[in-house]
Short mmCIF file of C-alpha atoms (C1' of nucleotides) in Angstrom, two decimals:
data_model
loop_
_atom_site.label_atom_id
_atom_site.label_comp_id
_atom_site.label_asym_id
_atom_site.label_seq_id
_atom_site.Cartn_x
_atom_site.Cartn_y
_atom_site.Cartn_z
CA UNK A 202 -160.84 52.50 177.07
CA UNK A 203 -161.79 56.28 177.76
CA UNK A 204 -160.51 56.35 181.11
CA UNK A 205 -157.47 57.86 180.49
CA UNK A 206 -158.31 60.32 177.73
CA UNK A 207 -161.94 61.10 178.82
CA UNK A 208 -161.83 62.54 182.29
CA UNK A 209 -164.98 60.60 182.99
CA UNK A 210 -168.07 62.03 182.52
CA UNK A 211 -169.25 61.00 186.20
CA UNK A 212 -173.18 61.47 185.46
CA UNK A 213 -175.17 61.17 188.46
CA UNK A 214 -176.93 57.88 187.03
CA UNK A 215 -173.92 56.01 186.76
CA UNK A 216 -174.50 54.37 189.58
CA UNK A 217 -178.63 53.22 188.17
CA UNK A 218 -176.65 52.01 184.52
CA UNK A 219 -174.68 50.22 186.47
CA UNK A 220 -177.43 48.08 188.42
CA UNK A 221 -178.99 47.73 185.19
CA UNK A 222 -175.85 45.86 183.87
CA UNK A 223 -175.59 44.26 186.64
CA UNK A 224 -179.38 42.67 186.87
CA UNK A 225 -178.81 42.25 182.90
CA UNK A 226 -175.94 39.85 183.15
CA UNK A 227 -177.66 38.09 185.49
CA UNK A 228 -181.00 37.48 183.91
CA UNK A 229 -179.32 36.70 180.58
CA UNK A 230 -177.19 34.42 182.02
CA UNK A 231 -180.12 32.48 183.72
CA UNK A 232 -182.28 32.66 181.15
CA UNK A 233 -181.19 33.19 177.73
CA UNK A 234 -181.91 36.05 175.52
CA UNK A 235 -185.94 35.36 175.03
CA UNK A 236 -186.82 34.62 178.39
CA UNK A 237 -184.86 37.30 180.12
CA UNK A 238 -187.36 40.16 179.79
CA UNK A 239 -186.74 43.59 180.42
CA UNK A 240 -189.34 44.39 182.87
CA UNK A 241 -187.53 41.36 185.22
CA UNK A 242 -184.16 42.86 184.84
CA UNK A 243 -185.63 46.13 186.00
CA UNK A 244 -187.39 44.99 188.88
CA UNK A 245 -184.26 43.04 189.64
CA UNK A 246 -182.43 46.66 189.42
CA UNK A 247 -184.70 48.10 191.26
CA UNK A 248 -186.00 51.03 188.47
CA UNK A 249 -188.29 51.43 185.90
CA UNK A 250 -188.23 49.30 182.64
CA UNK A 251 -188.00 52.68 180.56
CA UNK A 252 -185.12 53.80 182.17
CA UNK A 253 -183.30 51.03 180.33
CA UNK A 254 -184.95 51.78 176.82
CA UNK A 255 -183.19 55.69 177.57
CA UNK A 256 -179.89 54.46 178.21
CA UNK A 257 -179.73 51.28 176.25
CA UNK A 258 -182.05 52.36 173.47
CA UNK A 259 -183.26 48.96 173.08
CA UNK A 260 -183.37 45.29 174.49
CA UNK A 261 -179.63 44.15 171.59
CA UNK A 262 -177.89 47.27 172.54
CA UNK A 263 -178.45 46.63 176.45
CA UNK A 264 -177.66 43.36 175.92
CA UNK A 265 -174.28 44.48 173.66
CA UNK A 266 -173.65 46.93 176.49
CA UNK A 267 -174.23 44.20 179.62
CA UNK A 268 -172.40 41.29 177.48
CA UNK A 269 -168.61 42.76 176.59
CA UNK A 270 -166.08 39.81 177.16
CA UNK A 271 -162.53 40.06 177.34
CA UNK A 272 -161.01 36.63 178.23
CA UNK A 273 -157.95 38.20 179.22
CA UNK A 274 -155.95 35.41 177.22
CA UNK A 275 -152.04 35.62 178.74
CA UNK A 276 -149.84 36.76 176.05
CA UNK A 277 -148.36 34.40 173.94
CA UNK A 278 -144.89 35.52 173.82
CA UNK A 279 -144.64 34.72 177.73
CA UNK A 280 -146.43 31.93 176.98
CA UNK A 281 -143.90 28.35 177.37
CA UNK A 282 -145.14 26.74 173.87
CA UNK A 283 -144.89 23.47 176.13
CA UNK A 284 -147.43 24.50 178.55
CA UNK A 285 -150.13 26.38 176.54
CA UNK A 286 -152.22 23.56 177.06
CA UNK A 287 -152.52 23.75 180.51
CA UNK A 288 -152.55 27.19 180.76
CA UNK A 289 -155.67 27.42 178.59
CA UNK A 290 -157.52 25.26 180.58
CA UNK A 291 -156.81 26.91 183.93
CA UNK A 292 -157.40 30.19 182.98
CA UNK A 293 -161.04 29.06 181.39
CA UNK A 294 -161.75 27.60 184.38
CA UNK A 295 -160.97 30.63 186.58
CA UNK A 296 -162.74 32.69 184.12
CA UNK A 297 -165.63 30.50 184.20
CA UNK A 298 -165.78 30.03 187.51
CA UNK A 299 -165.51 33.75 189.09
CA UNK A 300 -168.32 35.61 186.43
CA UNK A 301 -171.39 34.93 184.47
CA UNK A 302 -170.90 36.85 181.57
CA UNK A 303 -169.87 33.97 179.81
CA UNK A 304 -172.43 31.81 180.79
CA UNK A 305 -174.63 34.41 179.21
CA UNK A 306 -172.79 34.57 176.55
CA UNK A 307 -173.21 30.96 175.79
CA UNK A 308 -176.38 30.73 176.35
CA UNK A 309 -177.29 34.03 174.23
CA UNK A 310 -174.98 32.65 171.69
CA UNK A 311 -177.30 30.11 171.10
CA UNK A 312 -180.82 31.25 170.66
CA UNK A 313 -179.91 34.80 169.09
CA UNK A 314 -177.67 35.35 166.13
CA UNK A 315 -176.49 38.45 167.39
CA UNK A 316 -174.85 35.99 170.32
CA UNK A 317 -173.58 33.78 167.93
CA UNK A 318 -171.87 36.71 165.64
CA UNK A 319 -170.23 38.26 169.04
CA UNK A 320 -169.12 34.61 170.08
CA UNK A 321 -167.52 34.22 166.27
CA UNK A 322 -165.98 37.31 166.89
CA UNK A 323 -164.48 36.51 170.00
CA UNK A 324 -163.12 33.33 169.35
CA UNK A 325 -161.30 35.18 165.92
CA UNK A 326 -160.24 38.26 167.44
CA UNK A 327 -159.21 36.40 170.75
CA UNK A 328 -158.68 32.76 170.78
CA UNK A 329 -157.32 32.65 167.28
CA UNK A 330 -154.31 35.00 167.23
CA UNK A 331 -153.63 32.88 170.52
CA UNK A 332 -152.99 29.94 168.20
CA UNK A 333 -151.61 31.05 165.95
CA UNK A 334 -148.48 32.26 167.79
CA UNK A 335 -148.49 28.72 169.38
CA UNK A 336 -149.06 26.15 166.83
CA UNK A 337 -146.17 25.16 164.60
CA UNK A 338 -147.79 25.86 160.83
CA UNK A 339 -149.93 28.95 160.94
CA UNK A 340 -152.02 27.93 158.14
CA UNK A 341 -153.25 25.27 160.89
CA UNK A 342 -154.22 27.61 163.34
CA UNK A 343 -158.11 28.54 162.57
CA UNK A 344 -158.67 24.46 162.24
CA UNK A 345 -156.57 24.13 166.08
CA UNK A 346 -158.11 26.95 167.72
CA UNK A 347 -161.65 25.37 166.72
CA UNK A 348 -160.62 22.09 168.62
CA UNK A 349 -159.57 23.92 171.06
CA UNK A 350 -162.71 26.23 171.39
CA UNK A 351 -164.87 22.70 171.18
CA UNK A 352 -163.68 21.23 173.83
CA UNK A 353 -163.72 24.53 176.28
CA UNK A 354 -167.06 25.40 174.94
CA UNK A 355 -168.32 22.06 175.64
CA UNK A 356 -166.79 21.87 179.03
CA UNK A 357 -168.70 24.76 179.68
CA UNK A 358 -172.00 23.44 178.02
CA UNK A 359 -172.01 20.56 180.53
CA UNK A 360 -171.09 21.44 183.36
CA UNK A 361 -172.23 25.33 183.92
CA UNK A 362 -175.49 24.98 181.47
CA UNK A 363 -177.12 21.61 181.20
CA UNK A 364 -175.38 20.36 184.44
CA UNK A 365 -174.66 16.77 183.82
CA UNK A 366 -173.70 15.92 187.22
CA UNK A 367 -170.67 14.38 187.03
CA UNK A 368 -169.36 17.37 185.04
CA UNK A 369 -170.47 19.38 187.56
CA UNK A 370 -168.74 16.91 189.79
CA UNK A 371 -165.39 17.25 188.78
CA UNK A 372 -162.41 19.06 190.14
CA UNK A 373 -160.93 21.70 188.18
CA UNK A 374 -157.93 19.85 189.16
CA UNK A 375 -158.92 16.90 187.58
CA UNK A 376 -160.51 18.63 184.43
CA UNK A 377 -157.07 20.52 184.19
CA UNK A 378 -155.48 16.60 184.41
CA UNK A 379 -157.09 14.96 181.65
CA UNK A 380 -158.07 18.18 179.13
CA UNK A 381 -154.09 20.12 179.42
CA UNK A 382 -152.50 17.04 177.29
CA UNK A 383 -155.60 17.14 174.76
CA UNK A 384 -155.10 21.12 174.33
CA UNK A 385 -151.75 20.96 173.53
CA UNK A 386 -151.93 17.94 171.52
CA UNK A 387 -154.66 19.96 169.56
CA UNK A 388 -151.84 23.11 169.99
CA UNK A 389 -148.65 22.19 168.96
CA UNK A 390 -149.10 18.13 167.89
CA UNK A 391 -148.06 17.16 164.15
CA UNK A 392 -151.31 16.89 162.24
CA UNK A 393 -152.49 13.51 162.57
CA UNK A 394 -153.59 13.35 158.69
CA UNK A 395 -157.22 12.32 157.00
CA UNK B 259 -192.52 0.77 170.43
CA UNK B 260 -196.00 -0.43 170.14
CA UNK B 261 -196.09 -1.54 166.51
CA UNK B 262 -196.26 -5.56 167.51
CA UNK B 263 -197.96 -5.45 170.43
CA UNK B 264 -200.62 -3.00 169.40
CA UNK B 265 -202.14 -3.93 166.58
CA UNK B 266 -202.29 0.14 165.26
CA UNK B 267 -205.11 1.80 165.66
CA UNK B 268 -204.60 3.89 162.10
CA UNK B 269 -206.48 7.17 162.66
CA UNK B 270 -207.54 9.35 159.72
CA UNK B 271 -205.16 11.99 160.81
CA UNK B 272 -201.90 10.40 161.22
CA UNK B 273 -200.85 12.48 157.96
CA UNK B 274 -201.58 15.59 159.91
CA UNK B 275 -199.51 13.95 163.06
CA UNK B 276 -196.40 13.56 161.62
CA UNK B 277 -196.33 16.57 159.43
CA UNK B 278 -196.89 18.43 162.56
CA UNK B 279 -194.14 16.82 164.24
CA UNK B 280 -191.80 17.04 161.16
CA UNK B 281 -192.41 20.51 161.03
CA UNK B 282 -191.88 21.17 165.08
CA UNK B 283 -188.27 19.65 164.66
CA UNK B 284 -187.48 21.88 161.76
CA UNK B 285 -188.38 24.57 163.99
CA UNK B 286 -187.43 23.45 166.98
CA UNK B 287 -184.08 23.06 165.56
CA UNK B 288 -183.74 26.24 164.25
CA UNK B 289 -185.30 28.43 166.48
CA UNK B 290 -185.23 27.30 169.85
CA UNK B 291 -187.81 26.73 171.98
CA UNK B 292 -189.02 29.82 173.06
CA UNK B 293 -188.85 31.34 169.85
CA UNK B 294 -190.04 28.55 168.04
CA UNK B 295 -193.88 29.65 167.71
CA UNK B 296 -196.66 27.23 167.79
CA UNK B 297 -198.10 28.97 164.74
CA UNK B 298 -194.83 28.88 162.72
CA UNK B 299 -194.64 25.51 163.28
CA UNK B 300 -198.63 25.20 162.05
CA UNK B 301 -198.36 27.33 159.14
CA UNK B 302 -194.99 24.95 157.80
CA UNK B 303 -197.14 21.97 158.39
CA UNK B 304 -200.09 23.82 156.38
CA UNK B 305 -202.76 22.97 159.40
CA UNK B 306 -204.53 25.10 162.22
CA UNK B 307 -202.84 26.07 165.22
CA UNK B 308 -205.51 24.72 167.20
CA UNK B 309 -204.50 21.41 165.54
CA UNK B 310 -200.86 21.45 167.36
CA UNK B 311 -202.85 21.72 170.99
CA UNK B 312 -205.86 18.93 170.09
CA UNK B 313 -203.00 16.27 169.25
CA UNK B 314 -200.37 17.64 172.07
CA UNK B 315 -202.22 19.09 174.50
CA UNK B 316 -199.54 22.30 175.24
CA UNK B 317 -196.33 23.38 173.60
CA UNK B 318 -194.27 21.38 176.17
CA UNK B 319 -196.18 18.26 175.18
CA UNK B 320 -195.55 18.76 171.69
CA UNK B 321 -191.96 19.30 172.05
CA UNK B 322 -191.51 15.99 174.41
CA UNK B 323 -193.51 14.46 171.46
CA UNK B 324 -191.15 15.41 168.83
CA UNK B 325 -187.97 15.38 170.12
CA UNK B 326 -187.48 11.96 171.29
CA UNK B 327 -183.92 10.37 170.62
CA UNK B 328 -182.09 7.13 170.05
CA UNK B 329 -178.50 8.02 169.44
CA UNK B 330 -178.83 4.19 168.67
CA UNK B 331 -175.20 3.65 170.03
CA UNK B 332 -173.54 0.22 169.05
CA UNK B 333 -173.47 -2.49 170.92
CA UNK B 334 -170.38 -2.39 173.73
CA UNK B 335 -169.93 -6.32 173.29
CA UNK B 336 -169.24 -5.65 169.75
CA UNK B 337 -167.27 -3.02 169.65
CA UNK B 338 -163.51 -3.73 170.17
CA UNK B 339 -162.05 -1.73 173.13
CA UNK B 340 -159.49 0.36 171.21
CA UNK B 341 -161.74 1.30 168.70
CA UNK B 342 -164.28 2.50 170.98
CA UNK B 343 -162.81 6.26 170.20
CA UNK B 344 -163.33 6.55 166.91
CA UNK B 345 -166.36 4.60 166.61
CA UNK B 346 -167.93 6.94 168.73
CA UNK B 347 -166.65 9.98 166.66
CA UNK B 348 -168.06 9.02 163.41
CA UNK B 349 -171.03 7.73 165.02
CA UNK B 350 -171.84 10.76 166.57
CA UNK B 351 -170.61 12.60 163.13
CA UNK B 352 -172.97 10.36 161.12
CA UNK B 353 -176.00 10.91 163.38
CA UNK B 354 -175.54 14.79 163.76
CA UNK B 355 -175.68 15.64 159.83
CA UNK B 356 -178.59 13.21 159.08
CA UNK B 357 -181.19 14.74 160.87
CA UNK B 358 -181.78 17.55 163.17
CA UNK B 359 -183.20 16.49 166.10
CA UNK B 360 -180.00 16.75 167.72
CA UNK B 361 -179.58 19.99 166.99
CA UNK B 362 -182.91 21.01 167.92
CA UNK B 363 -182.52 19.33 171.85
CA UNK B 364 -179.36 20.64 172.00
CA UNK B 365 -180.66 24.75 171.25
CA UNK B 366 -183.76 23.58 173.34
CA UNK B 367 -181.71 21.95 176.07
CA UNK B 368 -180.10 25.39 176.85
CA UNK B 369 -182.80 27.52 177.05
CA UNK B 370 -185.44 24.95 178.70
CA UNK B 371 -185.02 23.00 181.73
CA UNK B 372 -187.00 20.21 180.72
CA UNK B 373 -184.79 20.03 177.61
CA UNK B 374 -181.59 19.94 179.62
CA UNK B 375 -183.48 17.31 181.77
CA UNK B 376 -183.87 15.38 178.84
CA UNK B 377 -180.14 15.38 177.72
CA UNK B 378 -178.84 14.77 181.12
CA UNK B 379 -181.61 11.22 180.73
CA UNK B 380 -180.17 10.95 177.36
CA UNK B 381 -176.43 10.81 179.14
CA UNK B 382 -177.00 8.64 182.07
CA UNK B 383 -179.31 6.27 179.62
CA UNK B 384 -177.53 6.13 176.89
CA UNK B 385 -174.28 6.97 176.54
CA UNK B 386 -173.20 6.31 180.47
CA UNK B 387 -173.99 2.14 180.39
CA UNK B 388 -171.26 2.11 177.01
CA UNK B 389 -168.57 3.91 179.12
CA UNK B 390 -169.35 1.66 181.91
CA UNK B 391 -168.35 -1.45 179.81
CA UNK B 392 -165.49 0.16 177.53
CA UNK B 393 -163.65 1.85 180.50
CA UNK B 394 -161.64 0.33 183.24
CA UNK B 395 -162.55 0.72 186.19
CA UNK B 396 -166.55 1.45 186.56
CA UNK B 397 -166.38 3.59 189.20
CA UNK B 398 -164.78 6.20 187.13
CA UNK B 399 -167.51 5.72 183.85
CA UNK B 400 -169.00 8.58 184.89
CA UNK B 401 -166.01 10.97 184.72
CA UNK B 402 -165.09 9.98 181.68
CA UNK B 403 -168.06 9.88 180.11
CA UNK B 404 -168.82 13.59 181.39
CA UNK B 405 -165.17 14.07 178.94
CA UNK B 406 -166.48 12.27 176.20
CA UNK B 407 -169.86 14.24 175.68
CA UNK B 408 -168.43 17.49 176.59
CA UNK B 409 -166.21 17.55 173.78
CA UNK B 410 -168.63 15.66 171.52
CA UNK B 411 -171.54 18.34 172.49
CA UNK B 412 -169.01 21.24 172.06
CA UNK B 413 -168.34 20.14 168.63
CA UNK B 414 -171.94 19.85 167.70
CA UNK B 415 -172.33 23.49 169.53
CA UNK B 416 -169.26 25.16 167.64
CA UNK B 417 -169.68 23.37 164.20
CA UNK B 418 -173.69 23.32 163.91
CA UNK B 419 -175.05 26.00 166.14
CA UNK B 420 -172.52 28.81 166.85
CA UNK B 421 -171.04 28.15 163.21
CA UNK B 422 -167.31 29.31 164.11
CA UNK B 423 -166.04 29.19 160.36
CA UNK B 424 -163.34 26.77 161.20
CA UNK B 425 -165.44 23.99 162.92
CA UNK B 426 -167.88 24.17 160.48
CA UNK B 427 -165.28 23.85 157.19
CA UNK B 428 -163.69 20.82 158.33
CA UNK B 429 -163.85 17.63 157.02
CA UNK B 430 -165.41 15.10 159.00
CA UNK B 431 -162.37 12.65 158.20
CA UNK B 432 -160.55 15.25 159.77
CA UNK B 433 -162.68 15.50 162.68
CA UNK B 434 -162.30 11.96 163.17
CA UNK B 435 -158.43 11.66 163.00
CA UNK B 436 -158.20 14.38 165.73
CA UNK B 437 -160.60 13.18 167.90
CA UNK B 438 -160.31 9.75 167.93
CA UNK B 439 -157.23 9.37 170.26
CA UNK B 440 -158.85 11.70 172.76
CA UNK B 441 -161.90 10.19 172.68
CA UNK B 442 -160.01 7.02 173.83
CA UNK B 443 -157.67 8.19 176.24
CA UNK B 444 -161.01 9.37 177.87
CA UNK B 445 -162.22 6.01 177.59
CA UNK B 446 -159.36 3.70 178.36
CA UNK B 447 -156.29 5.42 179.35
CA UNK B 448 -155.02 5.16 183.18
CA UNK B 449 -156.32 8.41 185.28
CA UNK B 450 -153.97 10.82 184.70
CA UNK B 451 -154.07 11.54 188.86
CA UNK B 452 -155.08 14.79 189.76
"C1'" DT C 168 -229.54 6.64 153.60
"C1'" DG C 169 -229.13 8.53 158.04
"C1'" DT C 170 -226.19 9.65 161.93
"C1'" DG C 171 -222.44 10.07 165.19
"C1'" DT C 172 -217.92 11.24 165.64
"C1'" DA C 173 -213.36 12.55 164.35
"C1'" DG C 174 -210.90 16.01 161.66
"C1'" DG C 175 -210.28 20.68 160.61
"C1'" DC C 176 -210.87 25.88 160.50
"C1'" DC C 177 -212.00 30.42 162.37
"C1'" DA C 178 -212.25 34.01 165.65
"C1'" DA C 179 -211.24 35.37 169.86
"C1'" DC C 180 -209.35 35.51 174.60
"C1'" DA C 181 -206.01 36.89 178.37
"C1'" DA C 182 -201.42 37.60 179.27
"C1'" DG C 183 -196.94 39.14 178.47
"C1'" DC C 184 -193.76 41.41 175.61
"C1'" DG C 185 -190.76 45.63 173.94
"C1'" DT C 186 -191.40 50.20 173.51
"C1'" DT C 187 -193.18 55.08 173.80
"C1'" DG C 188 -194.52 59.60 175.43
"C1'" DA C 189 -196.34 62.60 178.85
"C1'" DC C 190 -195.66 64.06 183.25
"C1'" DA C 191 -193.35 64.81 187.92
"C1'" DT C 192 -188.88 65.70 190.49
"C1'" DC C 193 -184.30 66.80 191.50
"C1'" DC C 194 -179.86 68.96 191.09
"C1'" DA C 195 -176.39 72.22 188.92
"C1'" DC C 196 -175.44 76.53 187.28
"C1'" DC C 197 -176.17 81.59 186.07
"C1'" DG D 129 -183.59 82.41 193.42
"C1'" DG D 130 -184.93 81.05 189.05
"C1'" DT D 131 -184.16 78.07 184.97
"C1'" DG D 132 -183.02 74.02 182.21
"C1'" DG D 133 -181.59 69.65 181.50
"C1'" DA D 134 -180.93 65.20 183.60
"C1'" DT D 135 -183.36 61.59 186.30
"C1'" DG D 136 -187.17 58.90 187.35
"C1'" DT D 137 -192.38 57.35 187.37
"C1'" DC D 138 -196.70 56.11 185.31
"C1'" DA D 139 -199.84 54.56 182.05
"C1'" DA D 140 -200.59 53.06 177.90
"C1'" DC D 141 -199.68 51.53 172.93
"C1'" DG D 142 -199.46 47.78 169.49
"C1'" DC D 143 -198.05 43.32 168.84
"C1'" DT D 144 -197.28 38.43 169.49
"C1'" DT D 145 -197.83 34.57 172.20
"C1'" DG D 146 -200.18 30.11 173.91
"C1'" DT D 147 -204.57 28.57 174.34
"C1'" DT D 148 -209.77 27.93 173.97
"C1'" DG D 149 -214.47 27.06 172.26
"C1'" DG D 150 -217.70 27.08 168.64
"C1'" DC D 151 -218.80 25.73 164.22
"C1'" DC D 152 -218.51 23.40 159.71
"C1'" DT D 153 -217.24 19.21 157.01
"C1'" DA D 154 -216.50 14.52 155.80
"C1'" DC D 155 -216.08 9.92 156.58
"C1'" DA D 156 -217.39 5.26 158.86
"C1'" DC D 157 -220.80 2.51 160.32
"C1'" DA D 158 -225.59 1.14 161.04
#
DNA sequence: TGTGTAGGCCAACAAGCGTTGACATCCACC
DNA sequence: GGTGGATGTCAACGCTTGTTGGCCTACACA
């Protein structure tokens, strides 16, 4: 964001914040919000657990620092309305597959309200305009993109959190299969009514 | 369970029991497990802390204590093979805005192991042997039951824990119209190959 | 009526938590 | 070469947590 008009600060601890970030993702996505304490993420970063109260201030703000998502949603204008569907589900899965941030995310999301506001926010400021460029009536859009977020979330929720192994089981391949007709049924599909 | 058999040994303090365990849902349910206090849950049910550990031994006992769930799921032999999708859906719709020890495994299954442990014996108990008899072929009940409760736990996550605005403002009859069909092509359709 | 036991409360423990401030150490700049 | 701010360490704080043991009370049974 201030790459290009900051020329970079470049302090010398850059390279210490980012460890912390790094250990903080991972605790938070292995443990949740509670149980990932701040003394293990700086042992797991190698410093001391003050050092993250100076640059983070305090255990939310290292936590909104360490947990910033961008899902990188493809823009809709290149998007084939016909395929959205499918594209959706692919690109969770690659998401979902290459980082834990969002497994933190979901599992912060869930004990702590400040999770659950950033989650809200994503889904509106991300998923939703998404939709709405997709689905036929826009006034449709917030109820379609909360299918749609249902059924990715709870992908997600079984097979990267609780594990129910055959979730865990599955191919994306074959998760692509069966969920890319129920995404853009829940996209583009007349309203079914009641 | 042991009502017939058992001829009930009535203790004085089976007021105190169940008020503890009332209020350890409500908690529970809210809160999470870790954040979920032993003395919050004591001071709701007006009794000692000390109380919650004589009748429960530990925290973990008295959460296996009070979360213990029947999704009561109908019979298979009854229910008619194409309307296996949206019995399910209302089922599952009915069940989640009664009472709140759904929602209280579900926060505690993300955050605990022994809570996810618990839903995956919940899956394989409960809702796995329905799939088995609904679906096709049998070898495949697992798969699609994996489908089935990842979009019916990712509706419970986005509508009554995360709270995205749209999940939670729609109608249940709504709900149930989009679902539905899903729900039974997960069930019944062909596989959809790769 | 006396007594044993179950029910209940109170105070305290050890451990872990987020957080703080004082103190060393290092590097850049005048 | 000296100085000042950034970097890092250490020890401790106040608080909350789960958990424990001792003590009082009340009821059931003899």
């Amino acid at each position: 964001m201030n790459q290009s008009k900051a020329p970079a600060p470049a302090r010398r601890s850059d390279a210490t914040r980012r460890a912390i970030l790094d250990a903080a993702r991972e605790r938070f996505a292995a443990d949740g919000y509670e149980r990932a304490t701040i003394r293990a993420i700086a042992q797991q970063a190698q410093i001391d657990p003050s050092m993250v109260m100076r640059y983070y201030g305090n255990k939310e703000g290292l936590f909104a620092a360490a947990v910033a998502i961008d899902l990188q949603l493809p823009d809709p204008a290149s998007l084939p309305r016909d395929d959205a569907g499918h594209a959706l589900v692919t690109h969770f899965l690659h998401m979902w597959e290459d980082n834990d941030v969002l497994t933190a995310l979901l599992r912060v999301g869930i004990t702590n309200e400040t999770g659950a506001e950033r989650m809200r926010g994503i889904f509106s400021d991300q998923l939703l305009p998404l939709v709405e460029r997709v689905c036929p009536d826009p006034e449709q859009a917030p109820a379609r993109a909360a299918l749609v977020s249902s059924h990715l979330l709870g992908l997600a929720l079984t097979r990267y959190v609780l594990r129910f192994p055959p979730a865990s089981r599955l191919h994306p391949d074959e998760i692509t299969a069966w969920l890319a007709p129920t995404l853009q049924r829940y996209l583009t599909a007349p309203h079914p009514g009641r």
